């Protein structure tokens, strides 16, 4: 029995449980890292860029495809003379909304909004300028648009840390999956490989750890430089890097990464320190380090573009992680092979050298083939996250970086193919020329490793470049607004963005042509189709006759009424009716296209194919007698069935609860309760002769009484209150609106 067969039989069961535990731990930890999400972009702005407005809006609002770092994002508005007229930041109600309130009555002219946006997921900082004109557009004023170039220092640290991280994963996984099974020999106690090989591997680990540390230090300094718009000296002297580290999402991921790297360095140190007394410690510590390195790569994916994708971010992060893991096993392994083989083969020549080579290379090649299939399928999926049309590839910084990467990948795959052929000469008899050319393997392995390094350099550029902005819907309805004059009072309202979800409402009130300040302005939302109304919200007096509020009352499309009561010496009612459309809602996500789903299927097929040998081994060990199979299938069936029943029951209960809470009304109020309806209602109310205790009781329960009930009361009477005589339905609805206005 050979030494390696011996080491495999004894070590295997222990290794498998360790792997299973490691995998569960890994998945749990990665799932705990919330997506974040990466370079984002503006999905909606009110006003639109370069909009020409009759009058200045109450505020500027910019919705982004993902959350922003509030401490590092701002908007500064300047007039055409360059004076700062307002500054704003991230809204308290919506972390993806940057807004600034404007002073009242801005004169006609051009205004520039300078946006500084720090995206929460990866800390990328983008500056952008947007213009709007009050009155008329002004000459050749141009906004500078969003920054599109990658920061060279970021490209550098991303390339360096990625290369070092992938090399570390490559070292530990190649050691466990290829070198040990191929060359493992119990006579070498410390690590089961010849000391010269272990020394070279240790050197690679030490070098890669140092490079990873250097890269991560550069990362946090570069991040603080862009967040604080400061130079490296200032960042270090004023300790700005530790604010970026402690106070941002980028910092969270950085901390996790450095912690894990410290763990790996600790394990490595442990294996070195005890290699003479406890030689058996080398293998488990290195195998554990491989798992820790997979987590380090997870921190990159959790902060990668994929995390901010509008398309299934969780799936995007997972696919990016699998992509980078497969790259680590393949390209990382390749780098280690290119560095270790010269040392490992040194004592050998001729057939011995070839035998030692062929003990390792076919094993690595099998692993590499699986990794290449996974890398390509996951790479295609990740690309389709952002490349939605040819122009995204040809006309954006991201597309350019991806194209550069793909050219290098093509070269890499060609060399890999040549190695694949050379290792199976009997299968490729027609390609003997290639077999002869690469038969030494070491020089061409170096070339392949170099190409892989260049690809990772291109990845540094790719992940530092802003993503292409996907095609945004162009059928977005303008934000609903309106103006109503009630006697001497004019009420102008604007609802933004004006779709289902969180909205801001600006109410501008003038009396006798002058801004009405210090009034009590209340807003209520009514969904007549469901006879549902919100509580009254008191709008905040922003001065200059502007009153503002925000809320998520509008939870679906359809007809909605906005009631505005302005109380100063007396109360004036304005009412607006809008058809709220889903298109107006801010969409931060998009549905997968057929191509996305196909690419996902490709990833699933590649993973199933890769897992097949393991599944088959597990399957063979299973005792598939009829009883076991029936029990297993029964349990699976029951779990699925009960989950489906559970979901259906919950949904039904919720629907029933909603239907009990708010049953569809038998009759729907067709009359907007504006000032005219209240006046008509007040006149018609004379016909009701409602007074006394029951009238009092009705008024008290108005907040929880539906219009259909009031309508029935006007038509049929209510308790001792008689029906309102001689009214038609339209008058009854006016009475309903008038009675409701008596609420409170
Ligand atoms: C057909 C082949 C490939 C395609 C289409 C592809 C595409 C991509 C895309 C779109 C990303 C996400 C980048 C981002 O959004 O920041 C990515 C990430 C990455 N790719 Fe590839 N790739 C391919 C092959 C490779 C190869 C051969 C390597 C290495 C040798 C590689 C290394 C990486 C790494 C390390 C990342 C992770 C970056 C991160 O999470 O920050 N890829 N790839």
PDB file of C-alpha atoms in Angstrom, residues 277-468:
ATOM      1  CA  UNK A 277       6.387  19.140  18.480  1.00  0.00           C
ATOM      2  CA  UNK A 278       2.982  18.674  16.834  1.00  0.00           C
ATOM      3  CA  UNK A 279       3.653  18.000  13.138  1.00  0.00           C
ATOM      4  CA  UNK A 280       0.122  16.622  12.820  1.00  0.00           C
ATOM      5  CA  UNK A 281      -1.224  20.133  13.438  1.00  0.00           C
ATOM      6  CA  UNK A 282      -0.099  21.473  10.029  1.00  0.00           C
ATOM      7  CA  UNK A 283      -2.732  19.728   7.971  1.00  0.00           C
ATOM      8  CA  UNK A 284      -5.850  20.627  10.035  1.00  0.00           C
ATOM      9  CA  UNK A 285      -4.743  24.245  10.505  1.00  0.00           C
ATOM     10  CA  UNK A 286      -4.122  24.646   6.778  1.00  0.00           C
ATOM     11  CA  UNK A 287      -7.413  23.002   5.886  1.00  0.00           C
ATOM     12  CA  UNK A 288      -9.226  25.274   8.354  1.00  0.00           C
ATOM     13  CA  UNK A 289      -7.423  28.235   6.789  1.00  0.00           C
ATOM     14  CA  UNK A 290      -8.848  27.263   3.396  1.00  0.00           C
ATOM     15  CA  UNK A 291     -12.350  27.665   4.864  1.00  0.00           C
ATOM     16  CA  UNK A 292     -11.435  30.964   6.487  1.00  0.00           C
ATOM     17  CA  UNK A 293     -10.094  32.206   3.152  1.00  0.00           C
ATOM     18  CA  UNK A 294     -13.374  31.271   1.483  1.00  0.00           C
ATOM     19  CA  UNK A 295     -15.002  33.602   4.014  1.00  0.00           C
ATOM     20  CA  UNK A 296     -12.510  36.365   3.225  1.00  0.00           C
ATOM     21  CA  UNK A 297     -13.570  36.082  -0.400  1.00  0.00           C
ATOM     22  CA  UNK A 298     -17.162  36.270   0.833  1.00  0.00           C
ATOM     23  CA  UNK A 299     -16.427  39.721   2.243  1.00  0.00           C
ATOM     24  CA  UNK A 300     -15.430  40.861  -1.246  1.00  0.00           C
ATOM     25  CA  UNK A 301     -18.663  39.504  -2.722  1.00  0.00           C
ATOM     26  CA  UNK A 302     -20.775  41.070   0.038  1.00  0.00           C
ATOM     27  CA  UNK A 303     -19.314  44.436  -0.996  1.00  0.00           C
ATOM     28  CA  UNK A 304     -19.192  43.831  -4.726  1.00  0.00           C
ATOM     29  CA  UNK A 305     -21.376  45.327  -7.417  1.00  0.00           C
ATOM     30  CA  UNK A 306     -23.545  42.218  -7.259  1.00  0.00           C
ATOM     31  CA  UNK A 307     -24.734  43.232  -3.790  1.00  0.00           C
ATOM     32  CA  UNK A 308     -26.229  46.420  -5.177  1.00  0.00           C
ATOM     33  CA  UNK A 309     -27.803  44.772  -8.162  1.00  0.00           C
ATOM     34  CA  UNK A 310     -31.432  45.657  -8.822  1.00  0.00           C
ATOM     35  CA  UNK A 311     -31.800  42.037  -9.892  1.00  0.00           C
ATOM     36  CA  UNK A 312     -31.951  39.420  -7.080  1.00  0.00           C
ATOM     37  CA  UNK A 313     -29.063  40.836  -5.020  1.00  0.00           C
ATOM     38  CA  UNK A 314     -28.808  37.766  -2.793  1.00  0.00           C
ATOM     39  CA  UNK A 315     -28.390  35.503  -5.803  1.00  0.00           C
ATOM     40  CA  UNK A 316     -25.895  37.981  -7.285  1.00  0.00           C
ATOM     41  CA  UNK A 317     -23.723  37.929  -4.147  1.00  0.00           C
ATOM     42  CA  UNK A 318     -23.830  34.126  -3.977  1.00  0.00           C
ATOM     43  CA  UNK A 319     -22.909  33.773  -7.657  1.00  0.00           C
ATOM     44  CA  UNK A 320     -20.090  36.338  -7.299  1.00  0.00           C
ATOM     45  CA  UNK A 321     -18.809  34.376  -4.281  1.00  0.00           C
ATOM     46  CA  UNK A 322     -18.906  31.036  -6.121  1.00  0.00           C
ATOM     47  CA  UNK A 323     -17.184  32.732  -9.084  1.00  0.00           C
ATOM     48  CA  UNK A 324     -14.367  34.062  -6.959  1.00  0.00           C
ATOM     49  CA  UNK A 325     -14.054  30.753  -5.041  1.00  0.00           C
ATOM     50  CA  UNK A 326     -13.696  28.793  -8.275  1.00  0.00           C
ATOM     51  CA  UNK A 327     -11.149  31.352  -9.444  1.00  0.00           C
ATOM     52  CA  UNK A 328      -9.277  30.888  -6.160  1.00  0.00           C
ATOM     53  CA  UNK A 329      -9.119  27.111  -6.566  1.00  0.00           C
ATOM     54  CA  UNK A 330      -8.106  27.366 -10.229  1.00  0.00           C
ATOM     55  CA  UNK A 331      -6.094  30.551 -10.772  1.00  0.00           C
ATOM     56  CA  UNK A 332      -4.883  30.618  -7.154  1.00  0.00           C
ATOM     57  CA  UNK A 333      -3.870  26.957  -7.439  1.00  0.00           C
ATOM     58  CA  UNK A 334      -2.174  27.718 -10.722  1.00  0.00           C
ATOM     59  CA  UNK A 335      -0.087  30.456  -9.141  1.00  0.00           C
ATOM     60  CA  UNK A 336       1.025  28.111  -6.370  1.00  0.00           C
ATOM     61  CA  UNK A 337       1.866  25.328  -8.806  1.00  0.00           C
ATOM     62  CA  UNK A 338       3.977  27.726 -10.869  1.00  0.00           C
ATOM     63  CA  UNK A 339       5.863  28.718  -7.686  1.00  0.00           C
ATOM     64  CA  UNK A 340       6.154  25.270  -6.063  1.00  0.00           C
ATOM     65  CA  UNK A 341       6.884  22.930  -8.990  1.00  0.00           C
ATOM     66  CA  UNK A 342      10.454  24.163  -9.672  1.00  0.00           C
ATOM     67  CA  UNK A 343      11.372  23.500  -6.007  1.00  0.00           C
ATOM     68  CA  UNK A 344       9.412  20.257  -5.704  1.00  0.00           C
ATOM     69  CA  UNK A 345      10.866  18.743  -8.896  1.00  0.00           C
ATOM     70  CA  UNK A 346      14.399  19.948  -8.293  1.00  0.00           C
ATOM     71  CA  UNK A 347      15.823  16.590  -7.037  1.00  0.00           C
ATOM     72  CA  UNK A 348      14.195  14.713  -9.924  1.00  0.00           C
ATOM     73  CA  UNK A 349      15.075  14.288 -13.583  1.00  0.00           C
ATOM     74  CA  UNK A 350      13.775  12.300 -16.566  1.00  0.00           C
ATOM     75  CA  UNK A 351      11.028   9.780 -15.738  1.00  0.00           C
ATOM     76  CA  UNK A 352      11.071  10.500 -11.998  1.00  0.00           C
ATOM     77  CA  UNK A 353      10.426  14.157 -12.763  1.00  0.00           C
ATOM     78  CA  UNK A 354       7.653  13.242 -15.198  1.00  0.00           C
ATOM     79  CA  UNK A 355       6.131  10.802 -12.672  1.00  0.00           C
ATOM     80  CA  UNK A 356       6.165  13.464  -9.960  1.00  0.00           C
ATOM     81  CA  UNK A 357       4.600  15.925 -12.403  1.00  0.00           C
ATOM     82  CA  UNK A 358       1.948  13.461 -13.563  1.00  0.00           C
ATOM     83  CA  UNK A 359       1.065  12.651  -9.956  1.00  0.00           C
ATOM     84  CA  UNK A 360      -0.017  16.272  -9.523  1.00  0.00           C
ATOM     85  CA  UNK A 361      -1.065  17.790 -12.842  1.00  0.00           C
ATOM     86  CA  UNK A 362      -3.920  15.448 -13.892  1.00  0.00           C
ATOM     87  CA  UNK A 363      -5.428  15.822 -10.433  1.00  0.00           C
ATOM     88  CA  UNK A 364      -5.163  19.599 -10.633  1.00  0.00           C
ATOM     89  CA  UNK A 365      -6.418  19.549 -14.219  1.00  0.00           C
ATOM     90  CA  UNK A 366      -9.596  17.704 -13.179  1.00  0.00           C
ATOM     91  CA  UNK A 367     -10.204  20.329 -10.487  1.00  0.00           C
ATOM     92  CA  UNK A 368      -9.375  23.105 -12.973  1.00  0.00           C
ATOM     93  CA  UNK A 369     -11.886  21.838 -15.559  1.00  0.00           C
ATOM     94  CA  UNK A 370     -14.679  21.919 -12.965  1.00  0.00           C
ATOM     95  CA  UNK A 371     -13.594  25.405 -11.854  1.00  0.00           C
ATOM     96  CA  UNK A 372     -13.416  26.758 -15.414  1.00  0.00           C
ATOM     97  CA  UNK A 373     -16.988  25.625 -16.092  1.00  0.00           C
ATOM     98  CA  UNK A 374     -18.141  27.283 -12.856  1.00  0.00           C
ATOM     99  CA  UNK A 375     -16.099  30.461 -13.506  1.00  0.00           C
ATOM    100  CA  UNK A 376     -17.496  30.899 -17.008  1.00  0.00           C
ATOM    101  CA  UNK A 377     -21.147  30.225 -16.112  1.00  0.00           C
ATOM    102  CA  UNK A 378     -21.042  32.439 -13.004  1.00  0.00           C
ATOM    103  CA  UNK A 379     -19.084  35.109 -14.905  1.00  0.00           C
ATOM    104  CA  UNK A 380     -21.758  35.202 -17.607  1.00  0.00           C
ATOM    105  CA  UNK A 381     -24.498  35.534 -14.968  1.00  0.00           C
ATOM    106  CA  UNK A 382     -22.639  38.364 -13.197  1.00  0.00           C
ATOM    107  CA  UNK A 383     -22.028  40.156 -16.494  1.00  0.00           C
ATOM    108  CA  UNK A 384     -25.701  40.015 -17.440  1.00  0.00           C
ATOM    109  CA  UNK A 385     -26.452  41.711 -14.130  1.00  0.00           C
ATOM    110  CA  UNK A 386     -25.095  44.925 -15.675  1.00  0.00           C
ATOM    111  CA  UNK A 387     -24.724  44.443 -19.411  1.00  0.00           C
ATOM    112  CA  UNK A 388     -28.264  44.985 -20.662  1.00  0.00           C
ATOM    113  CA  UNK A 389     -27.466  46.260 -24.156  1.00  0.00           C
ATOM    114  CA  UNK A 390     -24.388  46.314 -26.432  1.00  0.00           C
ATOM    115  CA  UNK A 391     -23.680  49.935 -25.564  1.00  0.00           C
ATOM    116  CA  UNK A 392     -23.113  48.932 -21.931  1.00  0.00           C
ATOM    117  CA  UNK A 393     -20.161  46.857 -23.104  1.00  0.00           C
ATOM    118  CA  UNK A 394     -18.778  49.317 -25.649  1.00  0.00           C
ATOM    119  CA  UNK A 395     -19.529  52.723 -24.132  1.00  0.00           C
ATOM    120  CA  UNK A 396     -19.080  52.417 -20.358  1.00  0.00           C
ATOM    121  CA  UNK A 397     -16.020  52.176 -18.120  1.00  0.00           C
ATOM    122  CA  UNK A 398     -17.422  48.944 -16.661  1.00  0.00           C
ATOM    123  CA  UNK A 399     -18.004  47.478 -20.115  1.00  0.00           C
ATOM    124  CA  UNK A 400     -14.496  48.413 -21.195  1.00  0.00           C
ATOM    125  CA  UNK A 401     -12.965  46.764 -18.128  1.00  0.00           C
ATOM    126  CA  UNK A 402     -15.074  43.641 -18.707  1.00  0.00           C
ATOM    127  CA  UNK A 403     -14.058  43.483 -22.375  1.00  0.00           C
ATOM    128  CA  UNK A 404     -10.387  43.792 -21.371  1.00  0.00           C
ATOM    129  CA  UNK A 405     -10.901  41.022 -18.846  1.00  0.00           C
ATOM    130  CA  UNK A 406     -12.586  38.751 -21.374  1.00  0.00           C
ATOM    131  CA  UNK A 407      -9.727  39.170 -23.850  1.00  0.00           C
ATOM    132  CA  UNK A 408      -7.259  38.128 -21.146  1.00  0.00           C
ATOM    133  CA  UNK A 409      -9.546  35.281 -20.061  1.00  0.00           C
ATOM    134  CA  UNK A 410      -9.612  34.032 -23.653  1.00  0.00           C
ATOM    135  CA  UNK A 411      -5.800  33.879 -23.636  1.00  0.00           C
ATOM    136  CA  UNK A 412      -5.851  32.153 -20.260  1.00  0.00           C
ATOM    137  CA  UNK A 413      -8.383  29.551 -21.426  1.00  0.00           C
ATOM    138  CA  UNK A 414      -6.281  28.847 -24.520  1.00  0.00           C
ATOM    139  CA  UNK A 415      -3.196  28.033 -22.456  1.00  0.00           C
ATOM    140  CA  UNK A 416      -5.350  26.015 -20.054  1.00  0.00           C
ATOM    141  CA  UNK A 417      -6.708  24.078 -23.027  1.00  0.00           C
ATOM    142  CA  UNK A 418      -3.192  23.350 -24.244  1.00  0.00           C
ATOM    143  CA  UNK A 419      -2.339  21.922 -20.809  1.00  0.00           C
ATOM    144  CA  UNK A 420      -5.542  19.909 -20.835  1.00  0.00           C
ATOM    145  CA  UNK A 421      -4.606  18.398 -24.207  1.00  0.00           C
ATOM    146  CA  UNK A 422      -0.999  17.771 -23.216  1.00  0.00           C
ATOM    147  CA  UNK A 423      -2.151  15.829 -20.141  1.00  0.00           C
ATOM    148  CA  UNK A 424      -4.385  13.559 -22.246  1.00  0.00           C
ATOM    149  CA  UNK A 425      -2.213  12.925 -25.368  1.00  0.00           C
ATOM    150  CA  UNK A 426      -3.998   9.618 -26.050  1.00  0.00           C
ATOM    151  CA  UNK A 427      -7.334  11.477 -26.405  1.00  0.00           C
ATOM    152  CA  UNK A 428      -6.002  14.264 -28.644  1.00  0.00           C
ATOM    153  CA  UNK A 429      -3.755  12.398 -31.077  1.00  0.00           C
ATOM    154  CA  UNK A 430      -4.218  15.178 -33.675  1.00  0.00           C
ATOM    155  CA  UNK A 431      -2.743  17.833 -31.390  1.00  0.00           C
ATOM    156  CA  UNK A 432       0.727  16.303 -30.870  1.00  0.00           C
ATOM    157  CA  UNK A 433       2.274  19.655 -31.764  1.00  0.00           C
ATOM    158  CA  UNK A 434       0.740  21.199 -28.678  1.00  0.00           C
ATOM    159  CA  UNK A 435       1.660  18.170 -26.560  1.00  0.00           C
ATOM    160  CA  UNK A 436       5.294  18.554 -27.543  1.00  0.00           C
ATOM    161  CA  UNK A 437       5.257  22.300 -26.965  1.00  0.00           C
ATOM    162  CA  UNK A 438       4.046  22.171 -23.369  1.00  0.00           C
ATOM    163  CA  UNK A 439       5.428  18.839 -22.267  1.00  0.00           C
ATOM    164  CA  UNK A 440       7.792  20.466 -19.766  1.00  0.00           C
ATOM    165  CA  UNK A 441       4.689  22.130 -18.265  1.00  0.00           C
ATOM    166  CA  UNK A 442       6.554  24.435 -15.815  1.00  0.00           C
ATOM    167  CA  UNK A 443       7.246  27.312 -18.289  1.00  0.00           C
ATOM    168  CA  UNK A 444       3.693  27.242 -19.715  1.00  0.00           C
ATOM    169  CA  UNK A 445       2.221  26.952 -16.230  1.00  0.00           C
ATOM    170  CA  UNK A 446       4.065  30.150 -15.416  1.00  0.00           C
ATOM    171  CA  UNK A 447       2.545  31.773 -18.511  1.00  0.00           C
ATOM    172  CA  UNK A 448      -0.924  30.625 -17.463  1.00  0.00           C
ATOM    173  CA  UNK A 449      -0.361  31.948 -13.931  1.00  0.00           C
ATOM    174  CA  UNK A 450       0.824  35.277 -15.327  1.00  0.00           C
ATOM    175  CA  UNK A 451      -2.277  35.565 -17.523  1.00  0.00           C
ATOM    176  CA  UNK A 452      -4.442  34.764 -14.497  1.00  0.00           C
ATOM    177  CA  UNK A 453      -2.690  37.552 -12.595  1.00  0.00           C
ATOM    178  CA  UNK A 454      -3.432  39.973 -15.429  1.00  0.00           C
ATOM    179  CA  UNK A 455      -7.076  38.901 -15.374  1.00  0.00           C
ATOM    180  CA  UNK A 456      -7.220  39.654 -11.667  1.00  0.00           C
ATOM    181  CA  UNK A 457      -5.688  43.040 -12.374  1.00  0.00           C
ATOM    182  CA  UNK A 458      -8.531  43.599 -14.851  1.00  0.00           C
ATOM    183  CA  UNK A 459     -10.967  42.516 -12.135  1.00  0.00           C
ATOM    184  CA  UNK A 460      -9.539  45.240  -9.903  1.00  0.00           C
ATOM    185  CA  UNK A 461     -10.433  47.747 -12.622  1.00  0.00           C
ATOM    186  CA  UNK A 462     -13.838  46.108 -13.167  1.00  0.00           C
ATOM    187  CA  UNK A 463     -14.923  46.208  -9.552  1.00  0.00           C
ATOM    188  CA  UNK A 464     -13.666  49.775  -9.121  1.00  0.00           C
ATOM    189  CA  UNK A 465     -15.621  51.035 -12.133  1.00  0.00           C
ATOM    190  CA  UNK A 466     -19.152  52.383 -11.835  1.00  0.00           C
ATOM    191  CA  UNK A 467     -21.710  50.032 -13.307  1.00  0.00           C
ATOM    192  CA  UNK A 468     -23.679  50.961 -16.413  1.00  0.00           C
TER     193      UNK A 468
END
